[in-house]
Tab-separated table of C-alpha atoms in Angstrom:
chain	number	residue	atom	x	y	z
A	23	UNK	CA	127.892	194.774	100.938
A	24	UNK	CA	130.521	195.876	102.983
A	25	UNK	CA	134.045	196.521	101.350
A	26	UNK	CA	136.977	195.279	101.918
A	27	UNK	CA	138.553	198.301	103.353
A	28	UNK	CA	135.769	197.971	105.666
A	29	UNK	CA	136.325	194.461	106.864
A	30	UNK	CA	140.317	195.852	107.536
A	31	UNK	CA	139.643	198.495	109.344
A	32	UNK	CA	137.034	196.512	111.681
A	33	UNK	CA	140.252	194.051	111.949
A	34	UNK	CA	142.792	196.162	112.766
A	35	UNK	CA	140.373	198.497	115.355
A	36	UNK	CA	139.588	194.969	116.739
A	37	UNK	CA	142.897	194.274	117.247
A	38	UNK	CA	144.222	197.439	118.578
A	39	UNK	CA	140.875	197.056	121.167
A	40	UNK	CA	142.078	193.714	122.072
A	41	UNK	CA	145.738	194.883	123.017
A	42	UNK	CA	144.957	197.988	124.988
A	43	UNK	CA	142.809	195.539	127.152
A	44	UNK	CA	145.607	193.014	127.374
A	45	UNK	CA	147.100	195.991	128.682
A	46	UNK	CA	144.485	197.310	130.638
A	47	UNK	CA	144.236	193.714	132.407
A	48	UNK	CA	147.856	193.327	133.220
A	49	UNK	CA	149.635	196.264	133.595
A	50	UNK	CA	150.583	195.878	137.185
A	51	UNK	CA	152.668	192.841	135.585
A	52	UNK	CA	154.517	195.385	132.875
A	53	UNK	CA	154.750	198.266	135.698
A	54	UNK	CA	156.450	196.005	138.746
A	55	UNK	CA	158.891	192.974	137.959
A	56	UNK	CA	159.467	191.576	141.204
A	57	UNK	CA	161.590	188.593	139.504
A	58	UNK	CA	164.230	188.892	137.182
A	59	UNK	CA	164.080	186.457	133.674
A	60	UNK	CA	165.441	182.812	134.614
A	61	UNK	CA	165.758	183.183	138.676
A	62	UNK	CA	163.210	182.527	142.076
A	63	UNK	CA	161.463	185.209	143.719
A	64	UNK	CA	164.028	184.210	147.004
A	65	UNK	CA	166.977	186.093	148.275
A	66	UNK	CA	170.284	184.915	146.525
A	67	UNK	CA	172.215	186.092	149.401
A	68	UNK	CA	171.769	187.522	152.626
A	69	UNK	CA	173.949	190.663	153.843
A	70	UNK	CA	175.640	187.976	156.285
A	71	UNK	CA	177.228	186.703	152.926
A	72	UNK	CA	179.067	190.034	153.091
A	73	UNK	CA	179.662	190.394	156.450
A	74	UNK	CA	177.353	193.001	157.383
A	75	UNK	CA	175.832	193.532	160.561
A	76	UNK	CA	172.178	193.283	159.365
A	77	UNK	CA	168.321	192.148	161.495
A	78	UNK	CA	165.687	190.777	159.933
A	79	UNK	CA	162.800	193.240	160.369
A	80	UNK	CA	158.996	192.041	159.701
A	81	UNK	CA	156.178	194.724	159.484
A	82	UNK	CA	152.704	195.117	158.791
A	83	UNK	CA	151.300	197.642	156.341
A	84	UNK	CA	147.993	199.547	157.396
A	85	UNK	CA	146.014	197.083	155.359
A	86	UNK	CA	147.690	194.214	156.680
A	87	UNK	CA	150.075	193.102	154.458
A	88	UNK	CA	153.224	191.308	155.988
A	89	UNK	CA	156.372	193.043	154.929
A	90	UNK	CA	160.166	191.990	155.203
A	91	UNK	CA	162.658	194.268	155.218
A	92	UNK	CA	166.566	194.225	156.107
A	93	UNK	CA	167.723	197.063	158.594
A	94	UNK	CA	172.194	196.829	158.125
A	95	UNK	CA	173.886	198.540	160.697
A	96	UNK	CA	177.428	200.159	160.334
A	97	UNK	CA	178.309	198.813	163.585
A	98	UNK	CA	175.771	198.441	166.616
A	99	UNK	CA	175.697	201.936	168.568
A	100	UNK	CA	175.975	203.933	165.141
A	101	UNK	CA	174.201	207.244	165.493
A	102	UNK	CA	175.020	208.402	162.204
A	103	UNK	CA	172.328	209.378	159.370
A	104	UNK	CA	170.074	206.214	158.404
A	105	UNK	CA	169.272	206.301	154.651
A	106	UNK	CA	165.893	204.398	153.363
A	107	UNK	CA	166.559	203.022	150.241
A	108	UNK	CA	164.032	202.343	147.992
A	109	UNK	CA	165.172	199.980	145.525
A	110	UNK	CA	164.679	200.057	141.125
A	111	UNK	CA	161.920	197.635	139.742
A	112	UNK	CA	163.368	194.407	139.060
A	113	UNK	CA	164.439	191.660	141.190
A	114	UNK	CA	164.627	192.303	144.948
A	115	UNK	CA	166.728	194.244	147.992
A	116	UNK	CA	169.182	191.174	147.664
A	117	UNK	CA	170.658	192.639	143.923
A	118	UNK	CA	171.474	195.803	145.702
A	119	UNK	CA	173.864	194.701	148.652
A	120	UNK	CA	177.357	195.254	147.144
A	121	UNK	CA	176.019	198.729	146.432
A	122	UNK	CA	174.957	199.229	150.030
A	123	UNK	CA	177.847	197.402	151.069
A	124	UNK	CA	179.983	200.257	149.907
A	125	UNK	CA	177.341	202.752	151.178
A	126	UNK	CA	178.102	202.071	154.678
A	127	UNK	CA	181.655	202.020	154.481
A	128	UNK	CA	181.571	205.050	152.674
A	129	UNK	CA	179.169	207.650	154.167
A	130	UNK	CA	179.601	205.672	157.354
A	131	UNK	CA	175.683	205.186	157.823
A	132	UNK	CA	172.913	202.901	158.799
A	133	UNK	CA	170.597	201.683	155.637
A	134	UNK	CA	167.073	200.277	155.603
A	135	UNK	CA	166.349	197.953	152.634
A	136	UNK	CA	162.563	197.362	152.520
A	137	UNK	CA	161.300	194.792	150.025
A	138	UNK	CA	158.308	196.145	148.305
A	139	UNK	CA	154.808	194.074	148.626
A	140	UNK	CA	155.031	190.881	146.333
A	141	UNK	CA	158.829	191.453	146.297
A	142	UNK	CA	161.330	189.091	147.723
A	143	UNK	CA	159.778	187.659	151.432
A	144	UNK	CA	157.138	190.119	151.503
A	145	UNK	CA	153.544	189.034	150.994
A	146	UNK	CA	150.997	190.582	148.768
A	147	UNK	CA	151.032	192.045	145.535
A	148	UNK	CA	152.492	195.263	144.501
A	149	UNK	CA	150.658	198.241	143.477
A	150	UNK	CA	151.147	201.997	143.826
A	151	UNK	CA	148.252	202.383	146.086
A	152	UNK	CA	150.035	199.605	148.443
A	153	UNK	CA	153.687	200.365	148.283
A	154	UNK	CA	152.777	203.743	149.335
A	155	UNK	CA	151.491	202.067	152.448
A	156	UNK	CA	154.746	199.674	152.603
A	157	UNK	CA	156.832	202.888	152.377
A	158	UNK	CA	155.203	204.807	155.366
A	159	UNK	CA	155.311	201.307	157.416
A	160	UNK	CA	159.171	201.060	157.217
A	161	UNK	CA	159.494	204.838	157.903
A	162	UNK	CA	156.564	204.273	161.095
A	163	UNK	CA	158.975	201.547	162.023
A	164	UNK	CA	162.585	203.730	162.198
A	165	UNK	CA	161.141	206.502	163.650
A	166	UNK	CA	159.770	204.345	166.837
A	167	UNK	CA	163.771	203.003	167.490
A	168	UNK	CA	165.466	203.853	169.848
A	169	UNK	CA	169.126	202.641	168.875
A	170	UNK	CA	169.326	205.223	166.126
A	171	UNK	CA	169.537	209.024	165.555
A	172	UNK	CA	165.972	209.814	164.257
A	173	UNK	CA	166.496	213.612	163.302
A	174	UNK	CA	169.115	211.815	160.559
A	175	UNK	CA	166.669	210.463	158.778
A	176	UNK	CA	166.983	210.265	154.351
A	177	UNK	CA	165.271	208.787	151.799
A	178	UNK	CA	167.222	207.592	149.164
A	179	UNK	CA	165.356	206.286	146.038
A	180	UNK	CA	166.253	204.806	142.762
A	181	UNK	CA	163.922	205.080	139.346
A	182	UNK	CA	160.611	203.303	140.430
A	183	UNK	CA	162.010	203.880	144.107
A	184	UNK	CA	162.399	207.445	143.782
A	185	UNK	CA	158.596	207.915	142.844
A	186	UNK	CA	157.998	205.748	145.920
A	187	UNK	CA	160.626	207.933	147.936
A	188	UNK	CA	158.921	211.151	147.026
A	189	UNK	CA	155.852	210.641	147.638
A	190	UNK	CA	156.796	209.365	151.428
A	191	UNK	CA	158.872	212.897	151.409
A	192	UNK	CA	156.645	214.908	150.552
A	193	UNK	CA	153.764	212.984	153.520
A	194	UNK	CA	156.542	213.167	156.025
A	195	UNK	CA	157.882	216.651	156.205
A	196	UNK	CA	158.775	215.910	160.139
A	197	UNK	CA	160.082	212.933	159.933
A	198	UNK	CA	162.260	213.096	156.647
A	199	UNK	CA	165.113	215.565	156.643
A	200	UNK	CA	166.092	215.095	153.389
A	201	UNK	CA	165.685	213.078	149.871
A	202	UNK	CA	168.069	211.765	147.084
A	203	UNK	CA	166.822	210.961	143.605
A	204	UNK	CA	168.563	208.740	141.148
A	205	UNK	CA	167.615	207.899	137.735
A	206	UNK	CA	164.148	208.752	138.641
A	207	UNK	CA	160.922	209.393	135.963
A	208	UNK	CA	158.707	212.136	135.882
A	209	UNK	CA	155.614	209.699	135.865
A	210	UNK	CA	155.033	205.804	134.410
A	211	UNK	CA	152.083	207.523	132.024
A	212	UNK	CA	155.574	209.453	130.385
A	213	UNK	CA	157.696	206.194	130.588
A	214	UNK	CA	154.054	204.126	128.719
A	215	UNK	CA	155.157	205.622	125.738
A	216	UNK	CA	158.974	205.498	125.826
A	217	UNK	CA	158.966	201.739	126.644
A	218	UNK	CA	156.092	201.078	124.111
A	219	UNK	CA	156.239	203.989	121.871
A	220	UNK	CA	153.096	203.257	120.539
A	221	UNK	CA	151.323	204.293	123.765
A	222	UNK	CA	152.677	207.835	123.624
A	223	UNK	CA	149.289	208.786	121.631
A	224	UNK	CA	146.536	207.372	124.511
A	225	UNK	CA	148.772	207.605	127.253
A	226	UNK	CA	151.001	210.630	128.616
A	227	UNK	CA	151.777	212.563	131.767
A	228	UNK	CA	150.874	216.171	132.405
A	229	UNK	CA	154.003	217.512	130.248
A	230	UNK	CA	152.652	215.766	126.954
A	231	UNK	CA	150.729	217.476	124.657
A	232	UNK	CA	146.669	216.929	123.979
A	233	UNK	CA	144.051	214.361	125.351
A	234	UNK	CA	145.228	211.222	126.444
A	235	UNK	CA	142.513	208.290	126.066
A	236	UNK	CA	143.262	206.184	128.260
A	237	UNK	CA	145.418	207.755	131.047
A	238	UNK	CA	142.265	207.174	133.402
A	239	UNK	CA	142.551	202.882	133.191
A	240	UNK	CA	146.281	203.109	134.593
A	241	UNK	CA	146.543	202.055	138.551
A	242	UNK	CA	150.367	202.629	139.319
A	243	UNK	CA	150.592	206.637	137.619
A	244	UNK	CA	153.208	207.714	139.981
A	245	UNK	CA	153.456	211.276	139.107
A	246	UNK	CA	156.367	211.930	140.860
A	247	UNK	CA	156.435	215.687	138.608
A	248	UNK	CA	153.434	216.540	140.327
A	249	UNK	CA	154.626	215.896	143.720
A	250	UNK	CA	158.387	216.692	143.894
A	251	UNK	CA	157.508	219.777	143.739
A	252	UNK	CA	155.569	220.044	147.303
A	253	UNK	CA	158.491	218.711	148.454
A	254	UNK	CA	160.570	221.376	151.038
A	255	UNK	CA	163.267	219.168	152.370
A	256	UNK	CA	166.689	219.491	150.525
A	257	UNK	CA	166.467	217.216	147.604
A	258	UNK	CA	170.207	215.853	145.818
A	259	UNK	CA	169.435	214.991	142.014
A	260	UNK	CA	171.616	211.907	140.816
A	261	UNK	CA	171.665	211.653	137.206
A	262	UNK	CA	173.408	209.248	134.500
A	263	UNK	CA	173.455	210.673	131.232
A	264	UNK	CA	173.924	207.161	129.622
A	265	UNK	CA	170.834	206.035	131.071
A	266	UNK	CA	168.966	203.343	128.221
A	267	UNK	CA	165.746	202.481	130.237
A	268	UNK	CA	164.573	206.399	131.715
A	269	UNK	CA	165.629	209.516	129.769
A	270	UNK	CA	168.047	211.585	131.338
A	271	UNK	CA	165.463	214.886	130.647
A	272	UNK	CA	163.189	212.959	133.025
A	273	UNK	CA	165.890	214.149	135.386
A	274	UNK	CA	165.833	217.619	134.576
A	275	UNK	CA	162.226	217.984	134.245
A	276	UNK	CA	161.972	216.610	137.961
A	277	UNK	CA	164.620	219.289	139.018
A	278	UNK	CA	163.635	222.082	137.270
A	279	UNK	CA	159.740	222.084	138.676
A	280	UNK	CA	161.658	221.144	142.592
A	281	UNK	CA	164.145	224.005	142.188
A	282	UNK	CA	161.213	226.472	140.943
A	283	UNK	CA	159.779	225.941	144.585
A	284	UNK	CA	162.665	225.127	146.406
A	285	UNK	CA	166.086	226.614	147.001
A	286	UNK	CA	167.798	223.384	148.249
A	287	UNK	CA	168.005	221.433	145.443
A	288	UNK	CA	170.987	220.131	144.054
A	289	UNK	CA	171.921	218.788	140.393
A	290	UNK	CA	174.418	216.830	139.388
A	291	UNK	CA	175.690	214.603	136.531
A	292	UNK	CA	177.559	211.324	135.969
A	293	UNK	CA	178.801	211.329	131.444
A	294	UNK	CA	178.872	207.545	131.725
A	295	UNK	CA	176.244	206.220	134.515
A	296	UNK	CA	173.751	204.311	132.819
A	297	UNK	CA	170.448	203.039	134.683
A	298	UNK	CA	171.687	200.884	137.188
A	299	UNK	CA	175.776	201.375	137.507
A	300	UNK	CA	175.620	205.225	138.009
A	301	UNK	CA	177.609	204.225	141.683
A	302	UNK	CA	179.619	202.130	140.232
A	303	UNK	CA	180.695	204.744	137.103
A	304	UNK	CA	180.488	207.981	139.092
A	305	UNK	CA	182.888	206.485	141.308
A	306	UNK	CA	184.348	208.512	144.156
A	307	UNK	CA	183.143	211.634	142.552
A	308	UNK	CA	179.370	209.560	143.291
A	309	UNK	CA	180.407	208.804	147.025
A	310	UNK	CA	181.679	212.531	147.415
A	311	UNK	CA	178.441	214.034	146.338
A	312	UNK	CA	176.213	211.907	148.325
A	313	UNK	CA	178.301	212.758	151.751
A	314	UNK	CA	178.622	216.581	151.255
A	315	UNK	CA	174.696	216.627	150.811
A	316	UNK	CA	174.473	214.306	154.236
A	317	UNK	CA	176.989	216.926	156.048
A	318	UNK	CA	174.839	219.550	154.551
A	319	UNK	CA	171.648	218.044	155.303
A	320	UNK	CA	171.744	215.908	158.270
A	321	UNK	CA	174.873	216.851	160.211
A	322	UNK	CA	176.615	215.324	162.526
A	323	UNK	CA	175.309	217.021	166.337
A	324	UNK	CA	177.690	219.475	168.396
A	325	UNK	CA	176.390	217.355	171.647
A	326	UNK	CA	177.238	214.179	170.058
A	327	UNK	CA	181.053	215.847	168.914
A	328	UNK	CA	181.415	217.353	172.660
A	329	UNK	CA	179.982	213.730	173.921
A	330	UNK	CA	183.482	212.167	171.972
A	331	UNK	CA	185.572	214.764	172.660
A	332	UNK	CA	184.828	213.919	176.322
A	333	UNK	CA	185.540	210.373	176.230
A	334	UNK	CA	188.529	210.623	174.545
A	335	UNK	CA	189.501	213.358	177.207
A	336	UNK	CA	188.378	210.956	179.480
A	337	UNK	CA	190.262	208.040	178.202
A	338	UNK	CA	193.594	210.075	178.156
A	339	UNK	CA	193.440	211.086	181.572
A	340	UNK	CA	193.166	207.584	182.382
A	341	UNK	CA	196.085	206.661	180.127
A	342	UNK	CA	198.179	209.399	181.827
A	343	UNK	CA	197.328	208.447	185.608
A	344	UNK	CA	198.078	204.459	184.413
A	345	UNK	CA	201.525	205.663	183.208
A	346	UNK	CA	202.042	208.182	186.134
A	347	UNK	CA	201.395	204.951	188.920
């Protein structure tokens, strides 16, 4: 007869069967939220609604998939650097235009917004194996214009967009000159447990300690800890110590194993940045960091400086022959 202890523990290893397949079955829908609680999958505003000077860009993805992205301009002939920026998880490109609003004004740049697969206009649905192929698309796409300074090219990614920006770093080394991190994790098998702590025991990345069960069933890994460090390119760390969705030590794992390999790496802190408002609480120290690493990294050309210093010449001689007549 079997006892009741028996008949519990069949129950509760039935249960705890049943809930890592729930999880097994839909974690693409706990890893990617391309809609935020109570709103539409649409825009709520285009960059018009701020007066930026933006074009509608439409791409396809090496396995088809049609993408939408938003490519805002500075003004039309800028030649300065052109920042990718890969966005967080939830909602869409359209929650991060007052930030890139500011961007442009001030590290007087060009910024590509792409909307991931199954995020805002884009078709499909997202997955790590896919937005890696959405990221090299929009990067295929800038480096084929001709209205913009290709050699000033940087990724910029934040959390679930810096594992996306790495990776296309670390593919790119010719076509990327540099990459900025913010508020990034070392790998979503690390974030499993701190999200649902439970996890931490049958899932973990390569930092945690013994066998983990059931790393092998999850499809979006992004190990960015594994990668950043094949990474060569000069890499800024951005990092808000008040951060309540990815642990700040995240951070400094990711720098420590980048700085180990590479002598251009940069870290610095923000006390009260938290997730998503580390540009808004950093302030103008935030701004300031970001443009000494572009200066650094991506700097303005001596042809371009003599090209100005030309037309200016030029434009006072005229001046001084229009007052001389």
């Amino acid at each position: 007869m079997v006892s009741y202890m028996s008949l519990l523990l069949y129950g509760v290893g039935g249960i705890v069967v049943a809930g890592m397949a729930i999880l097994v079955a839909f974690q693409e829908k706990l890893v990617y939220v391309p809609v935020l609680p109570g709103l539409t999958k649409a825009y709520p505003i285009t960059p018009a609604r701020l007066r930026l000077l933006y074009e509608d860009v439409w791409l396809r993805s090496s396995d088809g998939v049609r993408l939408h992205a938003w490519f805002i301009k500075l003004f039309p002939d800028c030649r300065g650097p052109t920042i990718i920026f890969f966005q967080e998880n939830a909602g869409n490109i359209a929650h991060r235009l007052e930030m890139v609003r500011i961007m442009l004004q001030r590290l007087q740049c060009n910024v590509f917004m792409l909307s991931y697969r199954g995020y805002g206009a884009s078709d499909g649905y997202p997955s790590q194996h896919g937005i890696t192929k959405d990221a090299q698309a929009a990067l295929d796409h800038l480096v084929q214009r001709t209205d913009i300074d290709t050699s000033r090219i940087v990724v910029f990614g934040r959390s679930l967009g810096g594992a996306v920006g790495t990776v296309l770093t670390k593919n790119n080394p010719d076509k990327v000159a540099g990459l900025i991190l913010e508020n990034t994790f070392t790998s979503i098998l690390d974030m499993a447990g701190v999200l649902l702590p439970f996890l931490k025991w049958v899932i973990g990345g390569s930092g945690s300690k013994g066998f983990k069960l059931l790393n092998f069933v999850v499809r979006s890994p992004w190990n960015t800890i594994d990668v950043i460090g094949e990474i060569r390119q000069p890499i800024l760390f951005l990092s808000g110590l008040q951060d309540e969705m990815v642990p700040p030590f995240h951070m400094q794992m990711l720098y420590a194993k980048a700085a180990a390999r590479n002598r251009q790496c940069l870290f610095v802190e923000f006390p009260s940045g938290m997730h998503m408002d580390t540009w808004l609480a950093g302030g103008d120290h935030y701004w300031r960091t970001i443009q000494k690493y572009l200066e650094e990294t991506v700097p303005e050309k001596k042809d371009d400086e003599s090209k100005k210093d030309s037309e200016l010449s030029s434009k006072q001689n005229v001046s001084s022959d229009f007052a001389a007549s």
